[in-house]
Coordinates of C-alpha atoms in Angstrom, one line a residue:
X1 CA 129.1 -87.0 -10.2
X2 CA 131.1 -84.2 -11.6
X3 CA 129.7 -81.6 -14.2
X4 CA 131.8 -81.7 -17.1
X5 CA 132.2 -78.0 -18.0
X6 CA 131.9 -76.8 -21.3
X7 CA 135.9 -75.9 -23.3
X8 CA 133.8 -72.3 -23.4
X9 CA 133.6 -72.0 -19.8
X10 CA 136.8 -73.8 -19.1
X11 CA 139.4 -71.3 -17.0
X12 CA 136.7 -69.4 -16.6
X13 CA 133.7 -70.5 -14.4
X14 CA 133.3 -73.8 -12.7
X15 CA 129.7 -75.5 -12.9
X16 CA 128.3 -76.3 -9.4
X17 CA 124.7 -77.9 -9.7
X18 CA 122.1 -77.6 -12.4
X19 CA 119.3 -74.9 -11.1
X20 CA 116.8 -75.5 -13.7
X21 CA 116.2 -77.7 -17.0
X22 CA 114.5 -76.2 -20.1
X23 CA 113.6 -77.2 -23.4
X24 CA 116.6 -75.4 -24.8
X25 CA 118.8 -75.9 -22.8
X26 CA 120.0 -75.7 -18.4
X27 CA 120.9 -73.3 -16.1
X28 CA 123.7 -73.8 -13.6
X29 CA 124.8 -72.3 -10.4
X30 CA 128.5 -71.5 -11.3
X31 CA 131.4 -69.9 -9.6
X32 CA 134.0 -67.4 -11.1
X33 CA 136.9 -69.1 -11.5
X34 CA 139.3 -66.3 -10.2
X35 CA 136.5 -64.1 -7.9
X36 CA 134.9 -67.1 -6.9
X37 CA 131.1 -64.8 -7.2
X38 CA 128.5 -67.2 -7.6
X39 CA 126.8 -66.9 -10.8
X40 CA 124.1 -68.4 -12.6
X41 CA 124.8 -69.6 -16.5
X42 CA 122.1 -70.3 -18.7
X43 CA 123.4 -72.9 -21.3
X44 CA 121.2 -72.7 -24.5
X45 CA 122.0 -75.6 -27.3
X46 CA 121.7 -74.0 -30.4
X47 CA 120.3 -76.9 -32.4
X48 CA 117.4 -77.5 -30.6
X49 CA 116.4 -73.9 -31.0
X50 CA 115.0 -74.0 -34.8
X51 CA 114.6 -70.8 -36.1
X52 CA 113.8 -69.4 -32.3
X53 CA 117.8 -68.0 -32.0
X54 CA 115.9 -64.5 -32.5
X55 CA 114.3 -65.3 -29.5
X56 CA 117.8 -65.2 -27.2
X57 CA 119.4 -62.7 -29.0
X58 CA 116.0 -60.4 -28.3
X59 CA 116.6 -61.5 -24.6
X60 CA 120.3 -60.8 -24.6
X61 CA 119.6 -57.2 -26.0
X62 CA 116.6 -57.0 -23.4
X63 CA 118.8 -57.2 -20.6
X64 CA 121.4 -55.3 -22.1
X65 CA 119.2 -52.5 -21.5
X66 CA 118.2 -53.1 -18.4
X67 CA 119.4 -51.9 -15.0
X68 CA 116.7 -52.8 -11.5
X69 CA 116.9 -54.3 -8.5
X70 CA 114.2 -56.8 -9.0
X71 CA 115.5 -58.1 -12.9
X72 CA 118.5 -60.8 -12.9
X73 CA 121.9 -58.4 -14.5
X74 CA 123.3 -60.0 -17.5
X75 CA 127.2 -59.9 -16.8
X76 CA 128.4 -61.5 -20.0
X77 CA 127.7 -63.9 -23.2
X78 CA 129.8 -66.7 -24.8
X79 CA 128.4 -67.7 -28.1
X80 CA 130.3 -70.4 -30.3
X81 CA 128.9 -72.2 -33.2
X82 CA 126.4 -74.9 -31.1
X83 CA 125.9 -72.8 -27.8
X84 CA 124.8 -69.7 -26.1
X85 CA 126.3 -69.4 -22.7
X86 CA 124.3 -66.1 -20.6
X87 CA 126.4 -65.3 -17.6
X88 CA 123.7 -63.7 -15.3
X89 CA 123.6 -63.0 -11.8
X90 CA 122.8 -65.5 -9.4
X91 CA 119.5 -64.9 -7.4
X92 CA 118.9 -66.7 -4.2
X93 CA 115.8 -67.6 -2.6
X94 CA 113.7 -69.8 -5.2
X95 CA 111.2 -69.4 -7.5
X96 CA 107.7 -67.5 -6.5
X97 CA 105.9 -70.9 -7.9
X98 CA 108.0 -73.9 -5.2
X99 CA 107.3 -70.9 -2.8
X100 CA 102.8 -70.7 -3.2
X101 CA 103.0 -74.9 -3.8
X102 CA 104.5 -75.4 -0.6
X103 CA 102.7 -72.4 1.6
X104 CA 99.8 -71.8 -0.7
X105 CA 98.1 -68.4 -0.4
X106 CA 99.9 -65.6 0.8
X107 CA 98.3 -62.9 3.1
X108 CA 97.5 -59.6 1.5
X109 CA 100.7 -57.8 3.4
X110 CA 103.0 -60.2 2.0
X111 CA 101.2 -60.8 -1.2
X112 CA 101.8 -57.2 -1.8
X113 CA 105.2 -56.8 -0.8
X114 CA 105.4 -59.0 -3.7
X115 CA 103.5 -57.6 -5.9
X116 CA 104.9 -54.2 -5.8
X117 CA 108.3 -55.8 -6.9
X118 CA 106.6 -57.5 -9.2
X119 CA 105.1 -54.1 -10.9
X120 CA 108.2 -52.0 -10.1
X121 CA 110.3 -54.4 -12.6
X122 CA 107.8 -54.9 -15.3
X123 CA 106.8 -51.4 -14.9
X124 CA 110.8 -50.6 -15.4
X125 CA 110.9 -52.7 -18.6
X126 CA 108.1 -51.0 -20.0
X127 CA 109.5 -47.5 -19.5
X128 CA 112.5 -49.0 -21.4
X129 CA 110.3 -50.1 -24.1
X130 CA 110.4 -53.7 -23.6
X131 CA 107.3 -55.9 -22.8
X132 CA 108.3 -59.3 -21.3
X133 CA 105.0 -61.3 -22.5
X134 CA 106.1 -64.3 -20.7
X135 CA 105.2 -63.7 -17.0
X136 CA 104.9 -66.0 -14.7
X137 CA 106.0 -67.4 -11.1
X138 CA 108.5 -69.2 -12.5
X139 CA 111.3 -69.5 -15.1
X140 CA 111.0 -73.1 -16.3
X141 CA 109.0 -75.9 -18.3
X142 CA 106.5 -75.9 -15.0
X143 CA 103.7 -74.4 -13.8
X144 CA 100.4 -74.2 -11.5
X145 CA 98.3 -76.7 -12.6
X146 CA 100.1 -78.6 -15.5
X147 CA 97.1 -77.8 -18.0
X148 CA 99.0 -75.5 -20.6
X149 CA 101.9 -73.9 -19.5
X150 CA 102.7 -70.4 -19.7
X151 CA 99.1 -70.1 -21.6
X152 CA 97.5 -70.5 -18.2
X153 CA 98.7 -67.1 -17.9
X154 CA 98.4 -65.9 -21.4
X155 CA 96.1 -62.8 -22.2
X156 CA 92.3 -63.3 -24.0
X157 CA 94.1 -61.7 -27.1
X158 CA 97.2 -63.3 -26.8
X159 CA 95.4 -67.2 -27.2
X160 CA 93.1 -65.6 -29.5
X161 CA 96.5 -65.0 -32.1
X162 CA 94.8 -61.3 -32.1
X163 CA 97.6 -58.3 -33.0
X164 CA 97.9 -57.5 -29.0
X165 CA 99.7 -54.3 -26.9
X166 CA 102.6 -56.2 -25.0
X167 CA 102.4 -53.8 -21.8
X168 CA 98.4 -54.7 -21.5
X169 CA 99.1 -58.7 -22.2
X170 CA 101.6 -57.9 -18.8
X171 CA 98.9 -56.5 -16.8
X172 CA 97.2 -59.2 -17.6
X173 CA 99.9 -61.9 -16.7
X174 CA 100.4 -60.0 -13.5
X175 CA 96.7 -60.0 -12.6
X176 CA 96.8 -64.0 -12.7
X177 CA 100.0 -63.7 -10.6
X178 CA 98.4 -61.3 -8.3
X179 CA 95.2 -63.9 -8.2
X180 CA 97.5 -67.2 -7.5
X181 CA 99.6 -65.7 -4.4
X182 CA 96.6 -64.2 -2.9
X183 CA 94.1 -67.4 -3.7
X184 CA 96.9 -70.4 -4.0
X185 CA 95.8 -71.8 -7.7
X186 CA 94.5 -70.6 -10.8
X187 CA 91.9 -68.2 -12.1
X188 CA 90.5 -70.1 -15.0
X189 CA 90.5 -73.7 -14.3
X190 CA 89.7 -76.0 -17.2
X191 CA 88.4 -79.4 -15.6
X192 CA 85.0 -78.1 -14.2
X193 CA 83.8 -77.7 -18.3
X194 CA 84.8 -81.9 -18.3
X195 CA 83.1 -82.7 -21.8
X196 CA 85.3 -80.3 -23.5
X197 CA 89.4 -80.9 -23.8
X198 CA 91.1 -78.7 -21.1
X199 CA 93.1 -76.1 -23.9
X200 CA 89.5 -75.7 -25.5
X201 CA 87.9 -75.4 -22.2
X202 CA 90.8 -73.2 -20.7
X203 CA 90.5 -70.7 -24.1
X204 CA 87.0 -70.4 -23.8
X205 CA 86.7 -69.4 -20.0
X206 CA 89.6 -66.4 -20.7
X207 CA 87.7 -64.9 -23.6
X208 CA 84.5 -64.8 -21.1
X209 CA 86.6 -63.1 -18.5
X210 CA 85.0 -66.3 -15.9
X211 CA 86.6 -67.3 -12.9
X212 CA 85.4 -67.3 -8.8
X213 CA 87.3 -65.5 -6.6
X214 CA 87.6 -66.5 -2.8
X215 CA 85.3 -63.5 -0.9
X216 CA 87.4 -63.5 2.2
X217 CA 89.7 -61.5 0.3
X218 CA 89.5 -57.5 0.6
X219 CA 87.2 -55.8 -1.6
X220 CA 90.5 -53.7 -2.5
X221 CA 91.8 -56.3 -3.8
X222 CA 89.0 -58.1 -5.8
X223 CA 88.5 -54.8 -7.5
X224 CA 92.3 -54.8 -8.6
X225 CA 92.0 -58.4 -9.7
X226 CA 89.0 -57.3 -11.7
X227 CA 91.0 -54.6 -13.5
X228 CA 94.2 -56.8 -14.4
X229 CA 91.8 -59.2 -15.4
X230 CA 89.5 -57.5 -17.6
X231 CA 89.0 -59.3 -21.2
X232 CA 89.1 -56.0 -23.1
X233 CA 92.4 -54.6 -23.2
X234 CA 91.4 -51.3 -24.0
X235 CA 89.9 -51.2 -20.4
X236 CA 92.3 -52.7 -18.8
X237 CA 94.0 -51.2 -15.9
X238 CA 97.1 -49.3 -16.7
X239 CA 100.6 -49.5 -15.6
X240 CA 100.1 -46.1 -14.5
X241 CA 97.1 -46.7 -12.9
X242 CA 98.2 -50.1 -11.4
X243 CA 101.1 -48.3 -9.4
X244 CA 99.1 -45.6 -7.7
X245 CA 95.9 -48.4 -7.2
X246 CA 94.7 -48.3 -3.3
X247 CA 95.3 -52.0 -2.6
X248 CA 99.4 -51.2 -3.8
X249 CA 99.6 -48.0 -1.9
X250 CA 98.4 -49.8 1.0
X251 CA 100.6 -50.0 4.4
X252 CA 103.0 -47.5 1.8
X253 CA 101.3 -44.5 1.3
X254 CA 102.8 -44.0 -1.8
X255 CA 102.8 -45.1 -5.2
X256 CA 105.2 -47.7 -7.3
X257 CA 108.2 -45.9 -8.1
X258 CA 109.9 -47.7 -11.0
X259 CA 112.8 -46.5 -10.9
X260 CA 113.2 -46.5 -6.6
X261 CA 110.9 -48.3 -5.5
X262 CA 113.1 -51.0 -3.9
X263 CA 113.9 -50.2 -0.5
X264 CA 112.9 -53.8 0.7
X265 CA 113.9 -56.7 -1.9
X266 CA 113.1 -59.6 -0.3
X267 CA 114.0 -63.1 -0.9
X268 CA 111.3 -66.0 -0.9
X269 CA 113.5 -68.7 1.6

């Protein structure tokens, strides 16, 4: 059936196949009408965004800013009186999530060919001042383990509504990355507590800091896991600290550079 494009886009993009579907809105695989680049176009309706429209503009500026090999480029906005329209790159390969739900656990080599991606970007938005508070394997409405969403990897003082830095609630949210591709699920899982509802359940096993990690793994890496995942964010491991860690440097030799660490970007298919 063919995708009725938007009088916005019209002339200028046509609409391919829907990528993902949100709450706010879809995002399309496009083509440039007169290049013919594939692009992605993420299609936000305004009235179902409340008083969240902060929210995209705050994302719009974010990428503005920002210039790395392992964050999406924003090439252009279209914004009329119902409808955002992002024009971003297009990123093959899938999301990180389809990827550890149809291989499960990763081993620690490619886990941290990852992961060093992973930290270069984030660590990249944080030298740029921006914290993206939202991190996780993938960029839709689902997750590991349907429990509670984007709170499954939500920092201690983030569910606790606490004031909170935004680079330490990363580390964090990278830590329970880190944990999922090297383990296959989730840290903190809510159904072994099964008198209590799973949100309660869930919030109550982040504050403690509980969750069992599979021994096989190296000790190198169960000490990093440890770090990111450490309930007091003052204790935290750094950014700083997180790039040079020995389980990152390992088969490198060298530490995260955020600004050049990307001689191998690697796609998941």
């Amino acid at each position: 059936m063919p995708i009725l494009i938007p009088k916005a886009l019209q002339g200028l993009y046509f609409l391919c196949e829907p990528i993902a579907d949100g709450s706010f809105g879809k995002l399309y695989l496009a083509i440039h009408a007169l290049t013919r680049q594939q692009v992605a176009i993420k299609i936000i309706d305004k009235r179902k965004l409340g008083g969240e429209a902060f929210r995209v503009r705050g994302e719009i500026e974010a990428l503005k800013r920002l210039s790395h090999p392992n964050i999406y480029s924003l090439y252009h906005v279209i914004e009329t009186d119902t409808t955002f329209y992002l024009i971003l790159e297009y990123v093959p390969g899938g999301e990180l999530f389809d990827y550890i739900l149809h291989h499960g656990s990763l081993r620690e080599p490619h886990a941290r060919l990852l992961f060093r991606q992973l930290v270069s970007a984030v660590g990249y938005s944080h030298s740029k001042g921006i914290a993206h508070r939202d991190l996780k394997p993938n960029s839709d409405n689902t997750y590991l383990d349907t429990y509670c969403g984007s709170l499954a990897y939500a920092a201690p003082e983030v569910i606790a509504n606490r004031e909170y830095s935004g680079p330490a609630a990363d580390i964090w949210s990278m830590g329970v990355i880190l944990y999922a591709i090297l383990c296959g699920c989730l840290p903190f899982d809510p159904s072994r507590p099964e008198k209590l509802p799973k949100l309660i359940a869930h919030f109550i096993l982040v504050q403690k800091g509980q969750y069992v990690i599979d021994e096989s793994l190296s000790k190198s890496s169960r000490c990093l896991i440890s770090k990111m995942l450490c309930v007091d964010p003052e204790e935290r491991i750094t950014m700083s600290e997180l790039c040079k860690h020995p389980w990152v440097m390992e088969d490198w030799g060298s530490p995260i550079d955020l600004l050049v660490d990307n001689k191998q970007v690697i796609f998941l298919k």
